[in-house]
Coordinates of C-alpha atoms in Angstrom, one line a residue:
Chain A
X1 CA 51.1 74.6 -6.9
X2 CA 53.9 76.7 -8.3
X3 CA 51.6 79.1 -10.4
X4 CA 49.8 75.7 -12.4
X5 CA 46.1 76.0 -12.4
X6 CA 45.0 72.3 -11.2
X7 CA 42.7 72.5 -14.4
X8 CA 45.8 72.3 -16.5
X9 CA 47.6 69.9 -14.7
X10 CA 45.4 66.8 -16.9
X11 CA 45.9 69.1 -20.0
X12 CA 50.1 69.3 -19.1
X13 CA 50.1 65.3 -18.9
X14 CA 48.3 64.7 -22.3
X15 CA 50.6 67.2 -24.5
X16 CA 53.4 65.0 -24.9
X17 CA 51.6 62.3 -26.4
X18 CA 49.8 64.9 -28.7
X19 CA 53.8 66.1 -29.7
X20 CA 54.5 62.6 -30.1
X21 CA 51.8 62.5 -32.8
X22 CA 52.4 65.6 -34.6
X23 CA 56.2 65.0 -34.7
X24 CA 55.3 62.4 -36.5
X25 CA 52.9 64.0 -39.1
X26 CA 56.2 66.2 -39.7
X27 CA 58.5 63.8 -40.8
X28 CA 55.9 62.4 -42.9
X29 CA 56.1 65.8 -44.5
X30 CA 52.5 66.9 -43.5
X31 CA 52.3 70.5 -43.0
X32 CA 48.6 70.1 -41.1
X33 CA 47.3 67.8 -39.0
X34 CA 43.6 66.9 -37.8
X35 CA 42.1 67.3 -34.2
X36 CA 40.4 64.4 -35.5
X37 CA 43.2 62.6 -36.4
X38 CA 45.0 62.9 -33.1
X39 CA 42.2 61.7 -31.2
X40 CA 41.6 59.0 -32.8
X41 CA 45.1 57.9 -32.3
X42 CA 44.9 58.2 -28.6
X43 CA 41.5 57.2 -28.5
X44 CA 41.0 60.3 -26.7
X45 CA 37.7 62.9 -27.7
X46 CA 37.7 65.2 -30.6
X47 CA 37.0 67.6 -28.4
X48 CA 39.0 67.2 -25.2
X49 CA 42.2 67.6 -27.7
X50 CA 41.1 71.0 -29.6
X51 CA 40.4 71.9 -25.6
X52 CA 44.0 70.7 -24.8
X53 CA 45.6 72.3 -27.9
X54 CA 44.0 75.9 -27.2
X55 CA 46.2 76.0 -23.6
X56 CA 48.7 76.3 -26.6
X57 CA 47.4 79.7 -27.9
X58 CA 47.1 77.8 -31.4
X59 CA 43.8 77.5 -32.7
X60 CA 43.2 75.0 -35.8
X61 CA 41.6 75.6 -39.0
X62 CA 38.0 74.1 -40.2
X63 CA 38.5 71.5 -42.4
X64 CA 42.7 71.8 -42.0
X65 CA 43.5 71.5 -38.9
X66 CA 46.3 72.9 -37.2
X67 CA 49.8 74.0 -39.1
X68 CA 52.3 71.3 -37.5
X69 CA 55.1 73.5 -37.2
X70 CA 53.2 76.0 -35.2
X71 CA 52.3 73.6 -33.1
X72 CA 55.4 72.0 -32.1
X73 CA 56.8 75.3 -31.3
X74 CA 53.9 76.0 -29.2
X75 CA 53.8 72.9 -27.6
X76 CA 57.2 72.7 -26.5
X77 CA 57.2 76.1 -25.4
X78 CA 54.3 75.4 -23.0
X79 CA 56.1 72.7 -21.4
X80 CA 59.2 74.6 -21.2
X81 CA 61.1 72.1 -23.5
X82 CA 62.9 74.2 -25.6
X83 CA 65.3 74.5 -22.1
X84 CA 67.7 72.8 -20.8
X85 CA 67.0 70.6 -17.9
X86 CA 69.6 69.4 -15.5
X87 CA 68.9 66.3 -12.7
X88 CA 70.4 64.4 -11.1
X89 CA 69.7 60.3 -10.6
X90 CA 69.4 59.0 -7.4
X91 CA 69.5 55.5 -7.5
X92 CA 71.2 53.3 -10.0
X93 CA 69.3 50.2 -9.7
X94 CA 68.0 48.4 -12.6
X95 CA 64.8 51.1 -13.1
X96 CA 67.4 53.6 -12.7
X97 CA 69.6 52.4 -15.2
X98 CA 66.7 52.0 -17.8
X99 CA 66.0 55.6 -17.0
X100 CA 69.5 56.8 -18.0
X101 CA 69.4 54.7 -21.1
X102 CA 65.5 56.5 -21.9
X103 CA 66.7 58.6 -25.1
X104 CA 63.3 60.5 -25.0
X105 CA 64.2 62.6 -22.1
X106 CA 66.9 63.7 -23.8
X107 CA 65.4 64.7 -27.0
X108 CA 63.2 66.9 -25.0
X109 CA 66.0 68.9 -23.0
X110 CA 66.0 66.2 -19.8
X111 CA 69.8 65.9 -19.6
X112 CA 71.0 63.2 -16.0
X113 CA 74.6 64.7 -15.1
X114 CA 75.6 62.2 -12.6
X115 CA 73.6 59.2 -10.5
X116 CA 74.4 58.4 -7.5
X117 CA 74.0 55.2 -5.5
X118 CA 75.4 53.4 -2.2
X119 CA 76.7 50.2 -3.5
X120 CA 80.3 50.9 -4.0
X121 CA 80.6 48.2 -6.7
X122 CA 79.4 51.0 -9.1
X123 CA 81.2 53.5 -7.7
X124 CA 83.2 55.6 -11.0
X125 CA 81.2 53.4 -13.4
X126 CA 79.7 54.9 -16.4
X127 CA 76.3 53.7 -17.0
X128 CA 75.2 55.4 -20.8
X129 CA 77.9 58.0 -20.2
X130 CA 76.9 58.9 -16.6
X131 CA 79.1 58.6 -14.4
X132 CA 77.2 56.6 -10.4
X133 CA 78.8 58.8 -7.6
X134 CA 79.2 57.5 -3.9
X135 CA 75.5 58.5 -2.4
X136 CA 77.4 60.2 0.2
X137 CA 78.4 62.7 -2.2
X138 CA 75.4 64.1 -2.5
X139 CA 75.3 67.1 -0.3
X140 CA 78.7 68.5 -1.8
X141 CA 77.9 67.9 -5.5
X142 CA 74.6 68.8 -5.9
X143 CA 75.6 72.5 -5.2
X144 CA 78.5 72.3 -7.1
X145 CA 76.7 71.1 -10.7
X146 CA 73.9 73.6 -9.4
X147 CA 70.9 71.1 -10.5
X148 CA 67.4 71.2 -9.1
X149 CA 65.7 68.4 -10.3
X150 CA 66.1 64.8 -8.7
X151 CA 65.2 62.2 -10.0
X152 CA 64.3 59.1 -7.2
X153 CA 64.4 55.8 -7.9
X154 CA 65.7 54.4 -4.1
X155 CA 64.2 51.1 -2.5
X156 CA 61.0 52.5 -1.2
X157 CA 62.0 52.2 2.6
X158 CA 64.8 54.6 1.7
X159 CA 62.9 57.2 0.1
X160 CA 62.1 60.2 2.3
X161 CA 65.4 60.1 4.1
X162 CA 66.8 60.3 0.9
X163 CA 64.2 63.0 -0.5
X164 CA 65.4 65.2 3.1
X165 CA 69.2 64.5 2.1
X166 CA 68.4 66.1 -1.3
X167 CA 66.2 69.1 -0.1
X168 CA 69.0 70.0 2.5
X169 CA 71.2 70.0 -0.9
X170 CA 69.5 72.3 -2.6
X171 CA 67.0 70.4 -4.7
X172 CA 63.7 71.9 -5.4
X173 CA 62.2 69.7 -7.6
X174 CA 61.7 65.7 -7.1
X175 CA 60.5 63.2 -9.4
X176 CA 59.6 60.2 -7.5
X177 CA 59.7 56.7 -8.7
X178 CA 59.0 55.1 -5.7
X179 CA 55.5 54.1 -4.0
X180 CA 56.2 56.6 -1.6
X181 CA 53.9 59.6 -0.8
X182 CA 56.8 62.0 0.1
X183 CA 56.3 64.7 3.0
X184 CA 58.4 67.8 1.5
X185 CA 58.2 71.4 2.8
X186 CA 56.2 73.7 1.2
X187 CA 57.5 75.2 -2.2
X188 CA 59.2 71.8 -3.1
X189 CA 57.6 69.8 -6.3
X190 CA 57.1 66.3 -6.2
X191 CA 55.6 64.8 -9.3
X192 CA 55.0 61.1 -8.4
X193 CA 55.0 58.5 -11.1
X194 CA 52.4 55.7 -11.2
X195 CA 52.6 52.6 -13.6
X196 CA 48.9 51.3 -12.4
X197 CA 47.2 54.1 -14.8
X198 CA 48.3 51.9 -17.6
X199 CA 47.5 48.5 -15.9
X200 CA 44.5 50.0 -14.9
X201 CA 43.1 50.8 -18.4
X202 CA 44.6 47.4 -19.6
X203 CA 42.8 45.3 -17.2
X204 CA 39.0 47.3 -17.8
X205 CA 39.8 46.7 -21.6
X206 CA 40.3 42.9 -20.9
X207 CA 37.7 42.8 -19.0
X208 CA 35.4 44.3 -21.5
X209 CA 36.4 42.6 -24.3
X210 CA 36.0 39.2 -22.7
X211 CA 32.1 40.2 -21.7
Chain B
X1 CA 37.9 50.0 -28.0
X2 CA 36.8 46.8 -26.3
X3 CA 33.4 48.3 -25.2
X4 CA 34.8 51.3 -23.3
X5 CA 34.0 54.7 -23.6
X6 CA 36.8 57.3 -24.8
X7 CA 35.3 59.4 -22.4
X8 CA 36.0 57.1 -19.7
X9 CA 39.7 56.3 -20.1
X10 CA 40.6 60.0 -18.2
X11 CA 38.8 58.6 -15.5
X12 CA 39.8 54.9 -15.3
X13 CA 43.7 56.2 -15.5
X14 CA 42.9 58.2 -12.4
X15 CA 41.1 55.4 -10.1
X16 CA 44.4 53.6 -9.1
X17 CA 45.8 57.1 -7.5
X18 CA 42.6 57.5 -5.4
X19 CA 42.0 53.8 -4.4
X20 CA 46.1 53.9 -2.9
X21 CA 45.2 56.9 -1.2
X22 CA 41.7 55.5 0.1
X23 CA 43.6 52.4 1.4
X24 CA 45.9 54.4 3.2
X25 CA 42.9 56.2 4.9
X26 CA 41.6 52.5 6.1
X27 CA 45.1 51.7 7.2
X28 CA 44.7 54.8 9.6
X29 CA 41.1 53.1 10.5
X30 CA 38.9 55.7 8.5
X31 CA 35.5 55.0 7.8
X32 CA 34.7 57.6 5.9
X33 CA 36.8 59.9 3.4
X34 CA 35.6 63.1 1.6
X35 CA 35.8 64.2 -2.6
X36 CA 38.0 67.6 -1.5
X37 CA 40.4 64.7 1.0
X38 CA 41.3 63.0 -2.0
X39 CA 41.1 66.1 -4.5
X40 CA 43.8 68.2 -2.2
X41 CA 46.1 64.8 -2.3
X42 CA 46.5 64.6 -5.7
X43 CA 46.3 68.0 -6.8
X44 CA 42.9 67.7 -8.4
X45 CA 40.0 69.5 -8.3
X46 CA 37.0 68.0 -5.8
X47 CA 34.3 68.0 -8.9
X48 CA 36.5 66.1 -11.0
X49 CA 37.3 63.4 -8.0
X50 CA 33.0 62.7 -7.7
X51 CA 32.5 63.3 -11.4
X52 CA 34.9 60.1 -11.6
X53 CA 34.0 57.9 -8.6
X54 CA 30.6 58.1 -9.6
X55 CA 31.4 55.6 -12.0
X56 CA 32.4 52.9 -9.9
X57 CA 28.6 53.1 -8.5
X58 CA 29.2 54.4 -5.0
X59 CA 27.7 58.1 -4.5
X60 CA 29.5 60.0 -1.4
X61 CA 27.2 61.5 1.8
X62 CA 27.1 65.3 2.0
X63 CA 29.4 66.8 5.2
X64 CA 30.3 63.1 5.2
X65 CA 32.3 61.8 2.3
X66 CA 32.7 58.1 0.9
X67 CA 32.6 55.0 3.0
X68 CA 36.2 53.9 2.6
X69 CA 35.3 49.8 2.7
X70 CA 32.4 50.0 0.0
X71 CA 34.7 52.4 -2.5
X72 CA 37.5 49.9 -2.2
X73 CA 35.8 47.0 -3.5
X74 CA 33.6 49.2 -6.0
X75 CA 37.0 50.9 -7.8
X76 CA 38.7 47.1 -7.2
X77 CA 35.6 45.5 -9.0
X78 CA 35.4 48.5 -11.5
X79 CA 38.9 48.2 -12.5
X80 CA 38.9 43.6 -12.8
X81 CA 41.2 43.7 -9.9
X82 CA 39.8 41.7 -8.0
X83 CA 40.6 38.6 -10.6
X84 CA 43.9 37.7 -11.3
X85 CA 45.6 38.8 -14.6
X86 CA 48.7 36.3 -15.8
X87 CA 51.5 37.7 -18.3
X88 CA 54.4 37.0 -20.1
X89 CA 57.0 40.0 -19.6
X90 CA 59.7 39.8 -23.0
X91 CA 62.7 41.4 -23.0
X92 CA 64.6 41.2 -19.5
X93 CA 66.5 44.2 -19.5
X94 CA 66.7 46.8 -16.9
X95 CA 63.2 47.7 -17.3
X96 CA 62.2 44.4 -17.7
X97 CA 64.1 43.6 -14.8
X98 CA 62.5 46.6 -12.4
X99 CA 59.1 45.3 -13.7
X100 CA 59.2 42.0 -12.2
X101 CA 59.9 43.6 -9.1
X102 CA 57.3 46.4 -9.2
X103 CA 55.0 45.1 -5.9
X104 CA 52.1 46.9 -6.6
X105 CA 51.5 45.1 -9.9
X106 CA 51.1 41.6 -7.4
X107 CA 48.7 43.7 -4.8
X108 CA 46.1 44.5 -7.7
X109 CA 46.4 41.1 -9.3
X110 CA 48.7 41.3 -12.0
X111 CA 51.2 37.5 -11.9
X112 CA 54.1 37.5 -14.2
X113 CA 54.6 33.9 -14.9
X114 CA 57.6 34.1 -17.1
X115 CA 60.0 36.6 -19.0
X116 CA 61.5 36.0 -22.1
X117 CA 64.8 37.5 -23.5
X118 CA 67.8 36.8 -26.2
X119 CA 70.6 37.0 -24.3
X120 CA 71.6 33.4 -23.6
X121 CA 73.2 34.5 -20.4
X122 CA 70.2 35.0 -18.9
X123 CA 68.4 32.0 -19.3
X124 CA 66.7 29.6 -17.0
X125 CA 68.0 32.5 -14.1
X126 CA 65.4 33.4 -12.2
X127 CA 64.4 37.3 -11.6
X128 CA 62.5 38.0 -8.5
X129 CA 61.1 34.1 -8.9
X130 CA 60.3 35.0 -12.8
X131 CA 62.4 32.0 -14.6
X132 CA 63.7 33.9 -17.6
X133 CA 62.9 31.6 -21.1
X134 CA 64.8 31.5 -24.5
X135 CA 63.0 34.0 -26.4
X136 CA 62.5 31.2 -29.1
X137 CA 60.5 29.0 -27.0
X138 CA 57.8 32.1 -27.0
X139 CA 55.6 30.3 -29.2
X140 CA 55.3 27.4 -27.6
X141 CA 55.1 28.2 -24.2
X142 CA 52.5 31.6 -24.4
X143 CA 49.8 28.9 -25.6
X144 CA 50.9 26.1 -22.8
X145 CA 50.6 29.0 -20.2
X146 CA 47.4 30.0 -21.8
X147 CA 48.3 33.7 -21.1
X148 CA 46.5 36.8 -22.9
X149 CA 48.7 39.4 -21.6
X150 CA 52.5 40.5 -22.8
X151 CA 54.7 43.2 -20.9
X152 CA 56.6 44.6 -23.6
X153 CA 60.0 46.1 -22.9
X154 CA 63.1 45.2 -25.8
X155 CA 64.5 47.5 -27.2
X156 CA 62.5 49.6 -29.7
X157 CA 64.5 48.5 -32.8
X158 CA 62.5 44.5 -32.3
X159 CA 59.0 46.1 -30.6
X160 CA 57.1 45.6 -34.1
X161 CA 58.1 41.6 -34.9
X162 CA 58.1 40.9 -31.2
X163 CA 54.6 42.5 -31.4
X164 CA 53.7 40.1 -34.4
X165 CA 55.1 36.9 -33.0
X166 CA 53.5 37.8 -29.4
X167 CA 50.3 37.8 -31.4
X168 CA 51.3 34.8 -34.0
X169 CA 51.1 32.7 -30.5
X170 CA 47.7 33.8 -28.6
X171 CA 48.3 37.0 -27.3
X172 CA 45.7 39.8 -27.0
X173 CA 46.9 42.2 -25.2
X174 CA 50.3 44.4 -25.2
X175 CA 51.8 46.3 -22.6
X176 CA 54.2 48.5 -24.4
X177 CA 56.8 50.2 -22.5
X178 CA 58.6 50.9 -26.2
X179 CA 58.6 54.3 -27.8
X180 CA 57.4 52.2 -30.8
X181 CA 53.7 52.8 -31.8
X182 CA 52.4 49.3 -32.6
X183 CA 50.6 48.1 -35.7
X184 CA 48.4 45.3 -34.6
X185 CA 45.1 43.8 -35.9
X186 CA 42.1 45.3 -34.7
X187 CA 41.2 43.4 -31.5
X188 CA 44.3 43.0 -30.1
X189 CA 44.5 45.7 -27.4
X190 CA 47.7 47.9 -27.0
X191 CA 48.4 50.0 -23.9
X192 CA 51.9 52.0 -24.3
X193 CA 53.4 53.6 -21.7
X194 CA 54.9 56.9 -21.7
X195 CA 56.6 58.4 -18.9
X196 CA 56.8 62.3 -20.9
X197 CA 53.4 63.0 -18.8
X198 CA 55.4 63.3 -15.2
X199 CA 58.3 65.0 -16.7
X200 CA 55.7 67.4 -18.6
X201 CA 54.3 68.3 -15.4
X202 CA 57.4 68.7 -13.9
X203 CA 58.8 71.2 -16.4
X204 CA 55.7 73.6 -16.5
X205 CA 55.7 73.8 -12.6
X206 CA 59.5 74.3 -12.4
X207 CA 58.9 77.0 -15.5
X208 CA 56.5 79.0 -13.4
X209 CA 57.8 78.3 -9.6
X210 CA 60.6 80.8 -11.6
X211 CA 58.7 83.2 -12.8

């Protein structure tokens, strides 16, 4: 678990959304911003966000709310945003490529150095500045550009060969886009990424507002 | 809100992870399967897993755990996928393009039935068996296809009028995979996507797997 209380971990996954929001509220030129106000843009609870917000160490005012520069600082500092972090792509299919071109990684310190796929037609080819390396490269340039973080979007049947080829190369971190429950040795992270959360609220919504 | 609880969207976002995982157990010929099972896979914690199966209806057996068939068809019945949901997916980019593809999406009902884009190139080409349409012909062929649904993934710069048209021609429900937040008229529904939550998650545990 790599030191996250699992209590967090629901906490972790709403704070973007939350920095989204008060990002926003800043350009606007607001200097605080509601609990009230958040939750009702993410339909979430009043209370589940000033619960979420205190993992911050920021507490809000009554009747203000919380000071929006504060709480972008604290905010990305929680999530460790204010570094620099270096992955790799493995993959450069068409979600692969739309994950290259996904500008808000990047403004949140999420920098791809190289991809890297087996179909030598795009071999050398740039794809939004990034260069897709022969797949078979792997194992000597992941130890040269020193990155940890991987970032798999392989066919499915290809996925935990390809996961063992990157933990032998040093990676200790895996972000999988594929509907594959990886088996990794203990001490590697895998956060798997799952687009039937959004379907999933979609389809009840539909439902209910048909009934 | 379509007649569903805030409080319930934590929980509905969570059922499509434990239903894969309970259908993997009845692949392996389980009968039963316990809270803590399912907690441990997903890195949750066991109150939170009843706490939100409880809502499908189906109460698990002390020492014994949930019986796999009837939580299956409660979550599928819970979550209206168990009818079929037709959409429209416009803008057949990458994204797009790995959308159509995405398998699970057909296992849990979801049918694209057509994409839509601007680039003449790409017209009347057929993606995965999804014949791509000019994106003109949107307003005459969402009504023909009587579909509710849109998949939402141009480029952010076109979200907003693609939004209104999408609208202007029947539909009532938005998948947006944009970083654009929508403005729509109250009773259209709007699900956006936002893939910051994994690669939150990810930066907190590689933070303090350092430290």
């Amino acid at each position: 678990m790599a030191g996250v209380k699992l209590s967090s971990l629901p906490t972790i996954k709403r704070l973007p959304s939350y920095l989204h929001i008060i990002e926003a509220a800043q350009r606007e030129g607001k200097e605080y911003i509601s609990g009230t106000v958040i939750a009702d843009e993410l339909e979430l609870e009043p209370i589940q966000v000033r619960k979420d917000l205190a993992i911050t160490g920021i507490v809000g005012k009554p009747r203000i709310g919380f000071p929006v520069g504060e709480l972008i600082d604290a905010i990305t500092h929680f999530l460790d945003w204010h570094h620099n972090h270096r992955a790799v792509l493995i993959g450069a299919g068409n979600l692969g490529t739309a994950l290259m071109g996904y500008s808000e990684f990047t403004r949140h310190g999420l920098t791809i150095l190289a991809a890297f796929d087996v179909d030598t037609a795009k071999f050398d080819k740039s794809i939004n500045d990034i260069t897709v390396h022969p797949f078979d490269d792997i194992p000597k340039m992941i130890p040269e550009l020193g990155v940890e973080l991987a970032i798999l979007t392989v066919p499915s049947d290809f996925a935990q060969q390809t996961a063992e080829i990157l933990i032998q190369s040093g990676i200790k971190a895996i972000w999988n886009f594929t509907n594959v429950k990886l088996k990794v040795p203990s001490g590697i992270i895998v956060q798997k990424e799952d687009l039937s959360s959004g379907y999933a609220v979609l389809s009840v919504k539909m439902a209910r507002s048909r009934s």
